mmCIF file of C-alpha atoms and ligand atoms in Angstrom:
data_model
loop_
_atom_site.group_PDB
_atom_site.id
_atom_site.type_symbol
_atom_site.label_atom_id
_atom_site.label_comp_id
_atom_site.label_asym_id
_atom_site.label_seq_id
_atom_site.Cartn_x
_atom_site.Cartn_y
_atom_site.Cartn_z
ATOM 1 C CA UNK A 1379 -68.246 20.465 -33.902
ATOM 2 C CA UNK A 1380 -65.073 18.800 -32.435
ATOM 3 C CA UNK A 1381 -64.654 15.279 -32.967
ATOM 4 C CA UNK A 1382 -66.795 13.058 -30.613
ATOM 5 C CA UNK A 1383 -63.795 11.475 -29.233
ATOM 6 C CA UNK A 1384 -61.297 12.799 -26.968
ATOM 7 C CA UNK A 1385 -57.957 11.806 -26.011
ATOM 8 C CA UNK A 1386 -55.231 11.856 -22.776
ATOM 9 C CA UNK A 1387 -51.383 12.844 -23.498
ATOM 10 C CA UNK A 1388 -50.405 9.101 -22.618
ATOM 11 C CA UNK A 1389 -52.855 7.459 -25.641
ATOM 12 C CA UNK A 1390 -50.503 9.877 -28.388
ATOM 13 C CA UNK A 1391 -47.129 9.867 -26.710
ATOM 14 C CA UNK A 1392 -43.957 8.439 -28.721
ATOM 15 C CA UNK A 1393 -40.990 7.371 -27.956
ATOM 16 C CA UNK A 1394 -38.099 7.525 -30.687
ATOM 17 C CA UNK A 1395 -34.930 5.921 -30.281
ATOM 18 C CA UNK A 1396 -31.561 6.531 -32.854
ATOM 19 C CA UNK A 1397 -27.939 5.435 -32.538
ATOM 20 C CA UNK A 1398 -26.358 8.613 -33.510
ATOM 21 C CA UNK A 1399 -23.149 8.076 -35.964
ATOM 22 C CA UNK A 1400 -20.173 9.709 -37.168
ATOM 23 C CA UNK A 1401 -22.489 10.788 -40.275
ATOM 24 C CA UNK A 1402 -24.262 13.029 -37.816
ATOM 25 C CA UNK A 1403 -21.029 14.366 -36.514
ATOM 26 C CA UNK A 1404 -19.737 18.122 -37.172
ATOM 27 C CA UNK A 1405 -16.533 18.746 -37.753
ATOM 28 C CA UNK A 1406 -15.617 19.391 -33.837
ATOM 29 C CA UNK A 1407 -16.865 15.688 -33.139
ATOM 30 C CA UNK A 1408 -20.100 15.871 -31.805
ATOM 31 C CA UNK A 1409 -23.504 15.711 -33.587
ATOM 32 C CA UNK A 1410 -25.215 18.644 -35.573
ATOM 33 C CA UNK A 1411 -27.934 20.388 -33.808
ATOM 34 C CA UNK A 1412 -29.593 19.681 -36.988
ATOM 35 C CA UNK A 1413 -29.814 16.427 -36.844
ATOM 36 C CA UNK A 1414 -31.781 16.375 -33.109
ATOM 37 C CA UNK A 1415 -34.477 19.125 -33.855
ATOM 38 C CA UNK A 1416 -35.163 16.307 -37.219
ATOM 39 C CA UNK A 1417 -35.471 13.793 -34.265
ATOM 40 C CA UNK A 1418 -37.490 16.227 -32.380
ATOM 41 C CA UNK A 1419 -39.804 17.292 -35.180
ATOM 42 C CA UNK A 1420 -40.442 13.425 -36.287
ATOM 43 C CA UNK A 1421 -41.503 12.630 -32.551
ATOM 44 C CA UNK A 1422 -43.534 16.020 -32.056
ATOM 45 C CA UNK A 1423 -44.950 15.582 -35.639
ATOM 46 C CA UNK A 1424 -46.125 11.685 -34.767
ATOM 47 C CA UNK A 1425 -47.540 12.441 -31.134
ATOM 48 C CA UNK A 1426 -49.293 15.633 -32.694
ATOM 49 C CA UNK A 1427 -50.464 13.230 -35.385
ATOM 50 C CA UNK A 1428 -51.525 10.506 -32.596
ATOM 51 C CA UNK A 1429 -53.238 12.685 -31.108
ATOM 52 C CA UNK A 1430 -55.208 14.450 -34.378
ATOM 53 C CA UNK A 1431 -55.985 10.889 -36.392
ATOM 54 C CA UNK A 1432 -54.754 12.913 -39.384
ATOM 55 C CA UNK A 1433 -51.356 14.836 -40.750
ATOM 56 C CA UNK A 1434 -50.345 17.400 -38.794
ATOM 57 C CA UNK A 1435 -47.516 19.558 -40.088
ATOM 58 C CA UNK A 1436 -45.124 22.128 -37.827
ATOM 59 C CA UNK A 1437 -45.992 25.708 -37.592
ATOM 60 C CA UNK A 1438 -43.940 26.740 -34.950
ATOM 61 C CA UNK A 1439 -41.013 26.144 -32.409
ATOM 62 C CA UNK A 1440 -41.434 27.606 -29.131
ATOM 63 C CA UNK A 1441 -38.482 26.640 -27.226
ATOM 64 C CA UNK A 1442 -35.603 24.465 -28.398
ATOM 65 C CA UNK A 1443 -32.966 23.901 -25.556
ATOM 66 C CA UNK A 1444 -29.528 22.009 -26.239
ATOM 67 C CA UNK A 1445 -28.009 21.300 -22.414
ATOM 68 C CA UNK A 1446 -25.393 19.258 -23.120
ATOM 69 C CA UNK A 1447 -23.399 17.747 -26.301
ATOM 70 C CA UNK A 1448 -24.517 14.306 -28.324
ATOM 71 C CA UNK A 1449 -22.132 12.110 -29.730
ATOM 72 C CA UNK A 1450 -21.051 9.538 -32.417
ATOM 73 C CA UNK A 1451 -22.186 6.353 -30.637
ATOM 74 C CA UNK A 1452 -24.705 7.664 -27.945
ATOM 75 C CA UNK A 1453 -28.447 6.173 -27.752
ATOM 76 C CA UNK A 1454 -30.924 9.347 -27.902
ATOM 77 C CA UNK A 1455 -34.429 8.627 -26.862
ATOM 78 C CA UNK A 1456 -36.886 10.890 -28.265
ATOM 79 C CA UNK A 1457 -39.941 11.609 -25.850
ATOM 80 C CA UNK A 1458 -42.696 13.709 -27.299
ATOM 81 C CA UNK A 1459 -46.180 14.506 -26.028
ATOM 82 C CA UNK A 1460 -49.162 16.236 -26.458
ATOM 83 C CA UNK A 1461 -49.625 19.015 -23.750
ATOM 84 C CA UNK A 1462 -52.453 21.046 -24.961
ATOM 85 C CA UNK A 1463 -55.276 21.079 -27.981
ATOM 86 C CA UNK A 1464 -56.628 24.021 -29.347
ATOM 87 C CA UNK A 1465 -59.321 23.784 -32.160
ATOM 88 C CA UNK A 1466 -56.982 22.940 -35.214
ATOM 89 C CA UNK A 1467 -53.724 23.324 -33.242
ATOM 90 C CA UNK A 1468 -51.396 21.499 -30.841
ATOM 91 C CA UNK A 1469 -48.374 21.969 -28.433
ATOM 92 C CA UNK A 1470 -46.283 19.497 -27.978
ATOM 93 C CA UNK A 1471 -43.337 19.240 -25.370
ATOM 94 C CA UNK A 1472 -40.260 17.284 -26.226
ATOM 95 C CA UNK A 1473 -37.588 15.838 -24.002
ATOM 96 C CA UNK A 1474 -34.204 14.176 -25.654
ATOM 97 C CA UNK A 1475 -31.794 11.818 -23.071
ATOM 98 C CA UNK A 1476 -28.470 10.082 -24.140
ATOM 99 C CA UNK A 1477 -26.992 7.184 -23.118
ATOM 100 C CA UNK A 1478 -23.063 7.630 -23.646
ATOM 101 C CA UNK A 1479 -22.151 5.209 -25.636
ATOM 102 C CA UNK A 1480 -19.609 3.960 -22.976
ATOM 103 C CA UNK A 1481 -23.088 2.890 -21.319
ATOM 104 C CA UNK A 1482 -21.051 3.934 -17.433
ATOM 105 C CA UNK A 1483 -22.525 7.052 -17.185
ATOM 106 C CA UNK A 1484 -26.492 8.455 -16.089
ATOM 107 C CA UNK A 1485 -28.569 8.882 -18.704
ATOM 108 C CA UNK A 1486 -27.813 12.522 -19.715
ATOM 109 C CA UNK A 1487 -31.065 15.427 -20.842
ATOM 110 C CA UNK A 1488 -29.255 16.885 -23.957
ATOM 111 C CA UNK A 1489 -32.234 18.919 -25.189
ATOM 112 C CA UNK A 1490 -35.747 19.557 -24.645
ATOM 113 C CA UNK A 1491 -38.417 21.851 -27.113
ATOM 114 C CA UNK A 1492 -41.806 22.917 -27.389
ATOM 115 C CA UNK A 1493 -43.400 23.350 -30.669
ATOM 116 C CA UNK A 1494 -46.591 23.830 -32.350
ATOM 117 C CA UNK A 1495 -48.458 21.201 -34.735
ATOM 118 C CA UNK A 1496 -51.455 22.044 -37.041
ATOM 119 C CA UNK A 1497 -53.491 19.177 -38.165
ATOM 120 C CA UNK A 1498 -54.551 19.318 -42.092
ATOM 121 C CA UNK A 1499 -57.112 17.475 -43.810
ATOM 122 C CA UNK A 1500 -55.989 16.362 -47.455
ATOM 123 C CA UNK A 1501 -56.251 19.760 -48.843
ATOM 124 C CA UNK A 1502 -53.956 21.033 -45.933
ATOM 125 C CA UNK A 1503 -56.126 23.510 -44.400
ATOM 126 C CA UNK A 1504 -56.870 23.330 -40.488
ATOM 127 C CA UNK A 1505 -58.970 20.033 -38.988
ATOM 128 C CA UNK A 1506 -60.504 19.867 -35.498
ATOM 129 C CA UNK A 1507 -58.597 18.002 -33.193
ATOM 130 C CA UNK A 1508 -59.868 15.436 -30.388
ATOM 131 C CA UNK A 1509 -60.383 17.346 -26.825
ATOM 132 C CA UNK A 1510 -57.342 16.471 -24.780
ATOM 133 C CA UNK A 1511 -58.350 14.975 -21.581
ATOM 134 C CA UNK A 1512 -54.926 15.573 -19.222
ATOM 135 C CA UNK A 1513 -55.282 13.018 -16.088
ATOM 136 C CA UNK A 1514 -52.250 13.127 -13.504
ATOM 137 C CA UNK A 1515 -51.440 16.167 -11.958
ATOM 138 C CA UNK A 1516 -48.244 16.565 -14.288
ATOM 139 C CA UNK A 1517 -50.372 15.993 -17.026
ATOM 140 C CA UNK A 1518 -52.826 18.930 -15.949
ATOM 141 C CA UNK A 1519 -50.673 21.234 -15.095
ATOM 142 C CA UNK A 1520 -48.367 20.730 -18.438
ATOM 143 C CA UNK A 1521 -52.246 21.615 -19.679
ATOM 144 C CA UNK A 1522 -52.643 24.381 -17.925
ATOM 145 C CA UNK A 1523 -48.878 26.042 -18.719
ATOM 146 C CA UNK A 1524 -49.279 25.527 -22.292
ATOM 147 C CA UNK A 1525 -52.790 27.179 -22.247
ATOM 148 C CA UNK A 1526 -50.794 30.272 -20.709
ATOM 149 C CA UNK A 1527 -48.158 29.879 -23.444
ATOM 150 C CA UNK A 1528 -51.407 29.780 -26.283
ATOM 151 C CA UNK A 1529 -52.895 32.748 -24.018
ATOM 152 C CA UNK A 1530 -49.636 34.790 -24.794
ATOM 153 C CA UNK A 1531 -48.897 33.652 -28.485
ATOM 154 C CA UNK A 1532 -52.600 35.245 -28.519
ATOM 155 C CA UNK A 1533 -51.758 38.470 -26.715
ATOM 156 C CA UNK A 1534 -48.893 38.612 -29.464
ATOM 157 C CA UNK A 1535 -50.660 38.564 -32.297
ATOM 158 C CA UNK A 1536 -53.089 40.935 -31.337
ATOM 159 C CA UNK A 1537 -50.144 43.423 -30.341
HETATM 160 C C1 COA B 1454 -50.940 24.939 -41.041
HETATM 161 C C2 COA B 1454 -51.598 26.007 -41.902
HETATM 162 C C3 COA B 1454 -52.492 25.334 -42.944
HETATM 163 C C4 COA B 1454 -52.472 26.841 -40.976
HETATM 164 O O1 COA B 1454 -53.022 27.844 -41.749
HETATM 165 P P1 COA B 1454 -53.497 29.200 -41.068
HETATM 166 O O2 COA B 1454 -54.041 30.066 -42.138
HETATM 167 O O3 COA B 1454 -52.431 29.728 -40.172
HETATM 168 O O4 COA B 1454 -54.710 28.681 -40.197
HETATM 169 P P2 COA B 1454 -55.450 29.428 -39.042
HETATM 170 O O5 COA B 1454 -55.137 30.890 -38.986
HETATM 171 O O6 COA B 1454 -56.897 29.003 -39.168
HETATM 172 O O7 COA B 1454 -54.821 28.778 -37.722
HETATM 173 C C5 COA B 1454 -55.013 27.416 -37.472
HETATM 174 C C6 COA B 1454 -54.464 27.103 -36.092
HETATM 175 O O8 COA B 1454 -53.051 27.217 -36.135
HETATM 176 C C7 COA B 1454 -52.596 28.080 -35.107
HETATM 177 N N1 COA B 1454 -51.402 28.742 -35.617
HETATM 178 C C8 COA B 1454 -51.217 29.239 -36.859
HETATM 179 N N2 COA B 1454 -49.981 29.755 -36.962
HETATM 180 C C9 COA B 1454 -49.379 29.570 -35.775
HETATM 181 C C10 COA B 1454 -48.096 29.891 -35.246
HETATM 182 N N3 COA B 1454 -47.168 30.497 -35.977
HETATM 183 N N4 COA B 1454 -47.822 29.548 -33.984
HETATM 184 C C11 COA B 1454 -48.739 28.914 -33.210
HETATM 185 N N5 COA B 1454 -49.978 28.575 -33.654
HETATM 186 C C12 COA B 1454 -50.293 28.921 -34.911
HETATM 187 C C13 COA B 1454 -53.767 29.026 -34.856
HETATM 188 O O9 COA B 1454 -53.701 29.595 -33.562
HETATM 189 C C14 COA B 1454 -54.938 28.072 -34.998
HETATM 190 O O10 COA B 1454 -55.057 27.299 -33.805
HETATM 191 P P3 COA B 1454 -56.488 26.692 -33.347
HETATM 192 O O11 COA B 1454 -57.164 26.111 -34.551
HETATM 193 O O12 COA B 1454 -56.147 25.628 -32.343
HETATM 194 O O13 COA B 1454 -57.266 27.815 -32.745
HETATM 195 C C15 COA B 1454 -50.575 26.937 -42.627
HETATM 196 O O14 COA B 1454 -50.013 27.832 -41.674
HETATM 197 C C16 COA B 1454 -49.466 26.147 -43.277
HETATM 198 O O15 COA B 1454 -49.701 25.387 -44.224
HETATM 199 N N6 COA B 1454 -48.208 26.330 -42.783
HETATM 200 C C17 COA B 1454 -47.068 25.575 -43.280
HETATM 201 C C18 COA B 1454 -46.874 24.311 -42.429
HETATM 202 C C19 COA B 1454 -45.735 23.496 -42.926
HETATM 203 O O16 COA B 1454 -45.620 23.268 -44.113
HETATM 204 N N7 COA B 1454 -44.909 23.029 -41.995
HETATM 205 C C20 COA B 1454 -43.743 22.284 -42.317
HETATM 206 C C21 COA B 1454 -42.584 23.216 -42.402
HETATM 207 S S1 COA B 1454 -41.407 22.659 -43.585
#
């Protein structure tokens, strides 16, 4: 039996924000892709968490996009959500903006991902998830995409 409750994307979303430094900096100047998908995982990992009520570890990246460089001194917000809940399983979209650290500029999208989050019980084997209960219209058809996305990992695995 799934868990009596069930939850909407906006009660697990999470919102991360890091000054990036010259620690995170490769040797060209701007930060290691490296150190955003850490960012990325540590949002994804505490939405998919959110959303579960219990651990849920990473078991696989779907996308990961980086559309423009980050650099010592820019603001990155971390945005992660929740798009989709499977029995044990979740998918999880993330979106990453910087603000230059000049602060004159838009705020820039330097990556986006989509990964996969299991949630464990204390013996780290698969635990039933809360239904996810997408409201807006984004937020159902995000639902419905990453059921298609499920539907192919699916076809994949059979093949
Ligand atoms: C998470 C883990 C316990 C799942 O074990 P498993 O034997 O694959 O479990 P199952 O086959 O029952 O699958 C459980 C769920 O995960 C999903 N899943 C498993 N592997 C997947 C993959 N590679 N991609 C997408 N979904 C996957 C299944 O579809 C299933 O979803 P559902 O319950 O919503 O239907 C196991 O894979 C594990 O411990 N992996 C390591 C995770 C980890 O340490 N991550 C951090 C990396 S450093």
């Amino acid at each position: 039996m799934p868990p009596a409750v069930s939850r909407t994307p906006t009660d697990s979303a999470v919102t991360l924000a890091h000054i990036m430094s010259e620690h995170d900096t490769n040797l060209y100047g701007t930060v290691h892709g490296g150190v955003v998908m850490k960012l990325i995982d540590d949002a994804a990992a505490a939405a998919a968490g959110r959303h579960a009520g219990v651990p849920a570890v990473t078991v696989s990246v779907e996308e990961m996009s980086f559309l423009a460089p980050v650099r010592a001194g820019d603001l990155l917000t971390v945005r992660a959500r929740v798009d989709h809940a499977g029995r044990s399983s979740m998918d999880v979209s993330v979106v990453v903006t910087a603000e230059r650290w000049n602060l004159t500029g838009p705020v820039t999208r330097v990556a986006t991902a989509q990964l996969v989050f299991v949630a464990v019980d204390a013996d780290g084997q698969p635990h039933r998830v809360p239904a996810l209960v997408p409201e807006s219209t984004v937020e159902q058809r995000r639902e419905r995409l990453a059921r298609e996305r499920r539907a192919r990992r699916a076809k994949g695995e059979a093949g």
